[in-house]
Tab-separated table of N, CA, C and O in Angstrom:
chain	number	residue	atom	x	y	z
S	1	UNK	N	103.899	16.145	12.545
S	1	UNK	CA	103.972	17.197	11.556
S	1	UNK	C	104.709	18.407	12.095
S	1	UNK	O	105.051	19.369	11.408
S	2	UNK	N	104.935	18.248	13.499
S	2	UNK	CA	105.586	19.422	14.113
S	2	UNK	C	104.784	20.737	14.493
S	2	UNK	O	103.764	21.118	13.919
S	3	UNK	N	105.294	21.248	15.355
S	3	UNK	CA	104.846	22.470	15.556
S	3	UNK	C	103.646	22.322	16.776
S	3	UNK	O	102.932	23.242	17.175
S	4	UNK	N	103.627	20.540	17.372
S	4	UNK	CA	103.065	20.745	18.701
S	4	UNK	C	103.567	20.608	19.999
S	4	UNK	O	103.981	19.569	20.511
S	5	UNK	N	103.504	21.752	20.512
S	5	UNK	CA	104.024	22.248	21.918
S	5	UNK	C	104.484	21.147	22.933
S	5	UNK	O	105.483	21.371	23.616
S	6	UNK	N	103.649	19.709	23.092
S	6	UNK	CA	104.039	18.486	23.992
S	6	UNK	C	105.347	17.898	23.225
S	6	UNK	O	105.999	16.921	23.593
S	7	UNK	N	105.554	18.586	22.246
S	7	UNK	CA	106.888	17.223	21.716
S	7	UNK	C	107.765	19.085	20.456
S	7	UNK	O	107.579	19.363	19.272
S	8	UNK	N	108.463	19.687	21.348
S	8	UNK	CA	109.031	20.883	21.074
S	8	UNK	C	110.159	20.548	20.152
S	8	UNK	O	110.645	21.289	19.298
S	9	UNK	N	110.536	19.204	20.479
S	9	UNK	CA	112.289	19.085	19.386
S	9	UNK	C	111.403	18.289	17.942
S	9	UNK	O	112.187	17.905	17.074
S	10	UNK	N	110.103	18.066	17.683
S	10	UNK	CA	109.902	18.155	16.859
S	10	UNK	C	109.819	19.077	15.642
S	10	UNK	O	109.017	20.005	15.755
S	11	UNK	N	110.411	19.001	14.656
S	11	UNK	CA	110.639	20.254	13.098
S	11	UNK	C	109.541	19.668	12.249
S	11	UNK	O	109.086	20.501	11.465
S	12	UNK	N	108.981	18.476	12.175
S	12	UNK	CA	108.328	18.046	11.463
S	12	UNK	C	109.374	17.717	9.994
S	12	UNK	O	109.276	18.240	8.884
S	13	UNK	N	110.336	16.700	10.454
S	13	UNK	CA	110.752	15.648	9.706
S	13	UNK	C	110.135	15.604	7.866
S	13	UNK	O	110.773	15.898	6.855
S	14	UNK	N	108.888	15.189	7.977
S	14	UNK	CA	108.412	14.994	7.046
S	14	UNK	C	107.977	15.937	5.535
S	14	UNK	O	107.901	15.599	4.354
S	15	UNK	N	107.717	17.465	6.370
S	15	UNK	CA	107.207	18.310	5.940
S	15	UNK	C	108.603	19.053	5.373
S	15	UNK	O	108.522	20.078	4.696
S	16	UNK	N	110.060	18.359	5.759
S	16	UNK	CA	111.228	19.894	4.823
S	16	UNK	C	110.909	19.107	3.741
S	16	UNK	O	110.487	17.988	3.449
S	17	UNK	N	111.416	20.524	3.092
S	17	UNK	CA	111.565	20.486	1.164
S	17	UNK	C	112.581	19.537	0.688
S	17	UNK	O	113.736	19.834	0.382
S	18	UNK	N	111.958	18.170	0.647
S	18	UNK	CA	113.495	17.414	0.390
S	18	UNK	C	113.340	17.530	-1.271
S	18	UNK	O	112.313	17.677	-1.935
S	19	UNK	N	114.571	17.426	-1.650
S	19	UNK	CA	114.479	17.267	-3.149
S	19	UNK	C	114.956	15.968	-3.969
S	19	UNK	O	115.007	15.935	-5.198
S	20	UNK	N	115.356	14.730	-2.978
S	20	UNK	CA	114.993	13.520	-3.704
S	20	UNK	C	115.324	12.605	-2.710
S	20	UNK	O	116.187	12.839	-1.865
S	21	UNK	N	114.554	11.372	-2.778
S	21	UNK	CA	114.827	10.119	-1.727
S	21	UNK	C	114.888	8.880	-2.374
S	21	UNK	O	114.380	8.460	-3.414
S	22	UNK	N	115.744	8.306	-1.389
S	22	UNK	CA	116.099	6.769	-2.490
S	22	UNK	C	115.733	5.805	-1.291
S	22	UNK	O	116.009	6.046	-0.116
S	23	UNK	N	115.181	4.864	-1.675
S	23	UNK	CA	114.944	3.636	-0.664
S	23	UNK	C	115.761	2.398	-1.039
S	23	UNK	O	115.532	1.890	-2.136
S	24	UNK	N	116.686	1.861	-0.246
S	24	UNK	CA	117.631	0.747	-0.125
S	24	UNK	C	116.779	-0.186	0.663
S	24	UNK	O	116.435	0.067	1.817
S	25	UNK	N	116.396	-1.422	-0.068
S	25	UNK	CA	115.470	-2.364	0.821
S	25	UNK	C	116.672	-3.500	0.937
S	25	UNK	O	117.309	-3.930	-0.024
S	26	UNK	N	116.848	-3.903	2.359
S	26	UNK	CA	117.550	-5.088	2.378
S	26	UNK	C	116.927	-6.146	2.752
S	26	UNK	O	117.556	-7.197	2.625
S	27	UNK	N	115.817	-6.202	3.201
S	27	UNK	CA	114.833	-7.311	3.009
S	27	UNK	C	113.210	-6.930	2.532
S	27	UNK	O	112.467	-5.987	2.806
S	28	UNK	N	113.059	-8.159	1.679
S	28	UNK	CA	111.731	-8.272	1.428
S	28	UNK	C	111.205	-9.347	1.889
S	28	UNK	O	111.957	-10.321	1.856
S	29	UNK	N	109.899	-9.558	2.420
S	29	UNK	CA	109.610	-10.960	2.954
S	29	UNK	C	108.331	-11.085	1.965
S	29	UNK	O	108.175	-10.052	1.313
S	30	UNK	N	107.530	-11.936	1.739
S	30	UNK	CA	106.457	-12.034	0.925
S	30	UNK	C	105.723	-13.466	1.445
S	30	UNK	O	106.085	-14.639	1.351
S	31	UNK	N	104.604	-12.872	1.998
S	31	UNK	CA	103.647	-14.030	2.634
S	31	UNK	C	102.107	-13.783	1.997
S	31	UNK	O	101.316	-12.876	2.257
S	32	UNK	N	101.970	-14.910	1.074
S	32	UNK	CA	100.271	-14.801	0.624
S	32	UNK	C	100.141	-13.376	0.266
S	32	UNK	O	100.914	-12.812	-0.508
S	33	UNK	N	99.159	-12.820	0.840
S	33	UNK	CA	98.970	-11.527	0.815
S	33	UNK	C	99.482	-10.133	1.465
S	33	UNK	O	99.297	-8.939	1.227
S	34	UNK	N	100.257	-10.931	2.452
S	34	UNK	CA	101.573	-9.635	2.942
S	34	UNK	C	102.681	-9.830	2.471
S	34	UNK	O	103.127	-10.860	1.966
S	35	UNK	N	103.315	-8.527	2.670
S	35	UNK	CA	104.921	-8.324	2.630
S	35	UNK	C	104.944	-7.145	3.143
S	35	UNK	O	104.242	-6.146	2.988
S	36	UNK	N	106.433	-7.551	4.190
S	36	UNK	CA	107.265	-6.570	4.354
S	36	UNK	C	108.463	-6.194	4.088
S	36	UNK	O	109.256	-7.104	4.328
S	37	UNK	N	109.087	-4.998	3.590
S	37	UNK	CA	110.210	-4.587	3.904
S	37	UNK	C	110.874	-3.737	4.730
S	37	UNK	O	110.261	-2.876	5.362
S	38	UNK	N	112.580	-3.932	4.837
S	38	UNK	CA	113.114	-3.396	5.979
S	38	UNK	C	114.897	-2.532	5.509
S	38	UNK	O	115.673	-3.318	4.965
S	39	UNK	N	115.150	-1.849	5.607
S	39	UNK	CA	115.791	-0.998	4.837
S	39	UNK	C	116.440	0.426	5.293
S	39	UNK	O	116.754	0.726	6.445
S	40	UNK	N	116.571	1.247	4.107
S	40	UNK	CA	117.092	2.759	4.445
S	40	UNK	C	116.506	3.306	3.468
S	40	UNK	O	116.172	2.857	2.372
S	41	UNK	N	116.379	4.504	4.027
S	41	UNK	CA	115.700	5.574	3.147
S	41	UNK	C	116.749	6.986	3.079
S	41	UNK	O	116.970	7.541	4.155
S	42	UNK	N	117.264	7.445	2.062
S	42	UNK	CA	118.266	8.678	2.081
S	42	UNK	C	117.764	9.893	1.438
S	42	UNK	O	117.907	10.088	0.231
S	43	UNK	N	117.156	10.745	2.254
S	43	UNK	CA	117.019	11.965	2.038
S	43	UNK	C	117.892	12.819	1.399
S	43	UNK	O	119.107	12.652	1.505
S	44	UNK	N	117.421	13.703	0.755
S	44	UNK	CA	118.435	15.240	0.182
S	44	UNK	C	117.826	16.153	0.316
S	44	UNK	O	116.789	16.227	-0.343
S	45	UNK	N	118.057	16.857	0.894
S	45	UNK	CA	117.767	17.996	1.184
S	45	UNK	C	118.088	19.319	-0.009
S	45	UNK	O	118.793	19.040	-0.979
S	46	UNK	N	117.451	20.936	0.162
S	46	UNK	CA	117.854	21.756	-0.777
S	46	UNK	C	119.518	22.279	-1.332
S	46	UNK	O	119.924	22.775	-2.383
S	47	UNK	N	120.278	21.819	0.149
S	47	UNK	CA	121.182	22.047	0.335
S	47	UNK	C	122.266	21.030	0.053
S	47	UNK	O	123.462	21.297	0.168
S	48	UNK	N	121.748	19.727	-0.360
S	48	UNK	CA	122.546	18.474	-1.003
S	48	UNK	C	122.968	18.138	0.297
S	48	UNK	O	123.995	17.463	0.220
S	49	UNK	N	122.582	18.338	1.543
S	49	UNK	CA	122.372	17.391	2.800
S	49	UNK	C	122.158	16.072	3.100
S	49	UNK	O	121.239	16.077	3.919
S	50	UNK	N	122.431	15.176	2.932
S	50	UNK	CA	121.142	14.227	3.078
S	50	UNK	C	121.339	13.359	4.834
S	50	UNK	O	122.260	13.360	5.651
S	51	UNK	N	119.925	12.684	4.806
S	51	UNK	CA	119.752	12.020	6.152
S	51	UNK	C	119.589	10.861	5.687
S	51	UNK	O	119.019	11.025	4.608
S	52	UNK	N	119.798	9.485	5.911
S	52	UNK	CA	119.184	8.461	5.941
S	52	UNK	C	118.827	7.798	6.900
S	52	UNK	O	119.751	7.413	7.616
S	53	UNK	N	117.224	7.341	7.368
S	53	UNK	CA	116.844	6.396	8.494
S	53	UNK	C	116.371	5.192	7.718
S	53	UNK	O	115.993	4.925	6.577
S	54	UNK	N	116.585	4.545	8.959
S	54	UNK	CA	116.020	3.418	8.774
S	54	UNK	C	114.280	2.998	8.643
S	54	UNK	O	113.511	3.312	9.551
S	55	UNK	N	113.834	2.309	7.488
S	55	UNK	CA	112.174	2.117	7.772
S	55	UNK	C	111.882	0.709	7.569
S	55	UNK	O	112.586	-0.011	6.861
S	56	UNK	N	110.867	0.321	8.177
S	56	UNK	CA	110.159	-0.831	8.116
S	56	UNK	C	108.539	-0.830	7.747
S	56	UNK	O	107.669	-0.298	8.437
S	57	UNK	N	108.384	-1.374	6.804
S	57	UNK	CA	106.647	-1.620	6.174
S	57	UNK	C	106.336	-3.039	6.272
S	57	UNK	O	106.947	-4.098	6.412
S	58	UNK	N	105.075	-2.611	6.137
S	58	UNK	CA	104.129	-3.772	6.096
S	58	UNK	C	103.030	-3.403	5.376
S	58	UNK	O	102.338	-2.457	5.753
S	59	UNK	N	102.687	-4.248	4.037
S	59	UNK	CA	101.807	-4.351	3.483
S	59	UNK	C	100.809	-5.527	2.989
S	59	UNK	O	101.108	-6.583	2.431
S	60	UNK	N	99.615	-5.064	3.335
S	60	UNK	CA	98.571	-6.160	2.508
S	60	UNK	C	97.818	-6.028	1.516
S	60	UNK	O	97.466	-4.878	1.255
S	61	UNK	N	97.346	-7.104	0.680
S	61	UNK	CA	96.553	-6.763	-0.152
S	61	UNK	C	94.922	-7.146	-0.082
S	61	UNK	O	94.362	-8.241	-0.026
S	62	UNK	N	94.510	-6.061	-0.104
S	62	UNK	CA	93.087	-6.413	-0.125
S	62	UNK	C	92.006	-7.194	-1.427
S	62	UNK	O	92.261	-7.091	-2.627
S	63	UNK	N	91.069	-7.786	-0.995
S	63	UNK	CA	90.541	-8.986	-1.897
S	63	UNK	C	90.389	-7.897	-3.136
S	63	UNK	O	90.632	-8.319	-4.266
S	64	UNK	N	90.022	-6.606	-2.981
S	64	UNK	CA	89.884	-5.591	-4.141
S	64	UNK	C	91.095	-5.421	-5.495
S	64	UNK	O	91.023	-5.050	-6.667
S	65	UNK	N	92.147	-5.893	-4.629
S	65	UNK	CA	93.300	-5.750	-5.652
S	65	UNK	C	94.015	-4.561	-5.159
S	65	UNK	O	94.975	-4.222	-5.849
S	66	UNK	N	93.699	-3.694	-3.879
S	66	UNK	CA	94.617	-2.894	-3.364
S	66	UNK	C	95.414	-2.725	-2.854
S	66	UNK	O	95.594	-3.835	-2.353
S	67	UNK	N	96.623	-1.774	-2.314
S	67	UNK	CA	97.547	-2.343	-1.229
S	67	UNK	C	97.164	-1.461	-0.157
S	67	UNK	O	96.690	-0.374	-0.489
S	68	UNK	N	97.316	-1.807	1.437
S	68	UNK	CA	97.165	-1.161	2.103
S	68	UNK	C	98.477	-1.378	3.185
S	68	UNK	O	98.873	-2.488	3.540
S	69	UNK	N	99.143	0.105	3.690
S	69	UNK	CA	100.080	-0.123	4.272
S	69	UNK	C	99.464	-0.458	6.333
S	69	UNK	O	98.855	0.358	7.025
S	70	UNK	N	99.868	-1.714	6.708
S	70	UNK	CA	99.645	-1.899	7.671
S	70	UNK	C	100.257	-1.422	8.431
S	70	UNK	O	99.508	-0.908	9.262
S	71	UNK	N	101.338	-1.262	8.678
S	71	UNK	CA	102.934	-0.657	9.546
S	71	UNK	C	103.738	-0.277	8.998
S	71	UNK	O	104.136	-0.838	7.977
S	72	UNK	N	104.421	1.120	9.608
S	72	UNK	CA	105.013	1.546	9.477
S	72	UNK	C	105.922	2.302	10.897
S	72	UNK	O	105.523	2.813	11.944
S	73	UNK	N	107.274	2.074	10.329
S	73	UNK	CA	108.110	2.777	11.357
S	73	UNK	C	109.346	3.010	10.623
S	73	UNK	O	109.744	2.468	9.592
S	74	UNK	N	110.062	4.224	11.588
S	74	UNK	CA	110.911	5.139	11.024
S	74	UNK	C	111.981	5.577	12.135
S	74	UNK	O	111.571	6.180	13.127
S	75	UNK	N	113.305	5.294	11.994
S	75	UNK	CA	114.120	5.441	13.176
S	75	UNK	C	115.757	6.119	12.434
S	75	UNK	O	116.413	5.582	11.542
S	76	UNK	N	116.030	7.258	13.063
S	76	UNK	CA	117.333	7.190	12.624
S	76	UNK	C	118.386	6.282	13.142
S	76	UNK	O	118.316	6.370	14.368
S	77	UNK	N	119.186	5.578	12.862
S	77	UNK	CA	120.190	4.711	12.583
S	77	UNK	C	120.440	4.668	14.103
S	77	UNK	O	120.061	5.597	14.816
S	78	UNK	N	121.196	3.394	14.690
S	78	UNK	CA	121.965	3.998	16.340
S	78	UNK	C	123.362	4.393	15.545
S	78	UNK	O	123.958	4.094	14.510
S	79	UNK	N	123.509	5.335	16.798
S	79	UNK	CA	124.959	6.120	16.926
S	79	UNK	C	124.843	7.462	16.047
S	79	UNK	O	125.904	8.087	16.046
S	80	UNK	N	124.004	7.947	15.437
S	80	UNK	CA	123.409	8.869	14.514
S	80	UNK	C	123.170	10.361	15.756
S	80	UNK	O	122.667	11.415	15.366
């Protein structure tokens, strides 16, 4: 979330004011009750900036009928 002293080049990523994101999934996998996808995500910023990283999920569904995200990760691109 940023703003702790052991990890200083953190801004907290998560927390700017983006003003819209698009997710590009280039794979979906679908097993029984999991799936994952693997993809890009493109930020915009206030300033019509945008970032896109790369993310990977994992989700299951619980016997309830819910989803619960098992994994998650988030990397900007190499050479970025």
């Amino acid at each position: 979330m940023g703003g702790d002293p052991a990890f200083p080049n953190d801004k907290g990523f998560a927390i700017k004011p983006w003003r819209s994101c698009e997710v590009t999934n280039q794979v979906i996998q679908l097993n029984g009750s999991y799936a994952n996808t693997m993809g890009n995500v493109s930020f915009t910023d206030a300033a019509g900036k945008t970032t896109t990283v790369d993310k990977t999920w994992a989700f299951m569904k619980e016997p309830d009928g819910s989803i619960r995200i098992v994994l998650h990760h988030s990397s900007l691109p190499f050479g970025s």
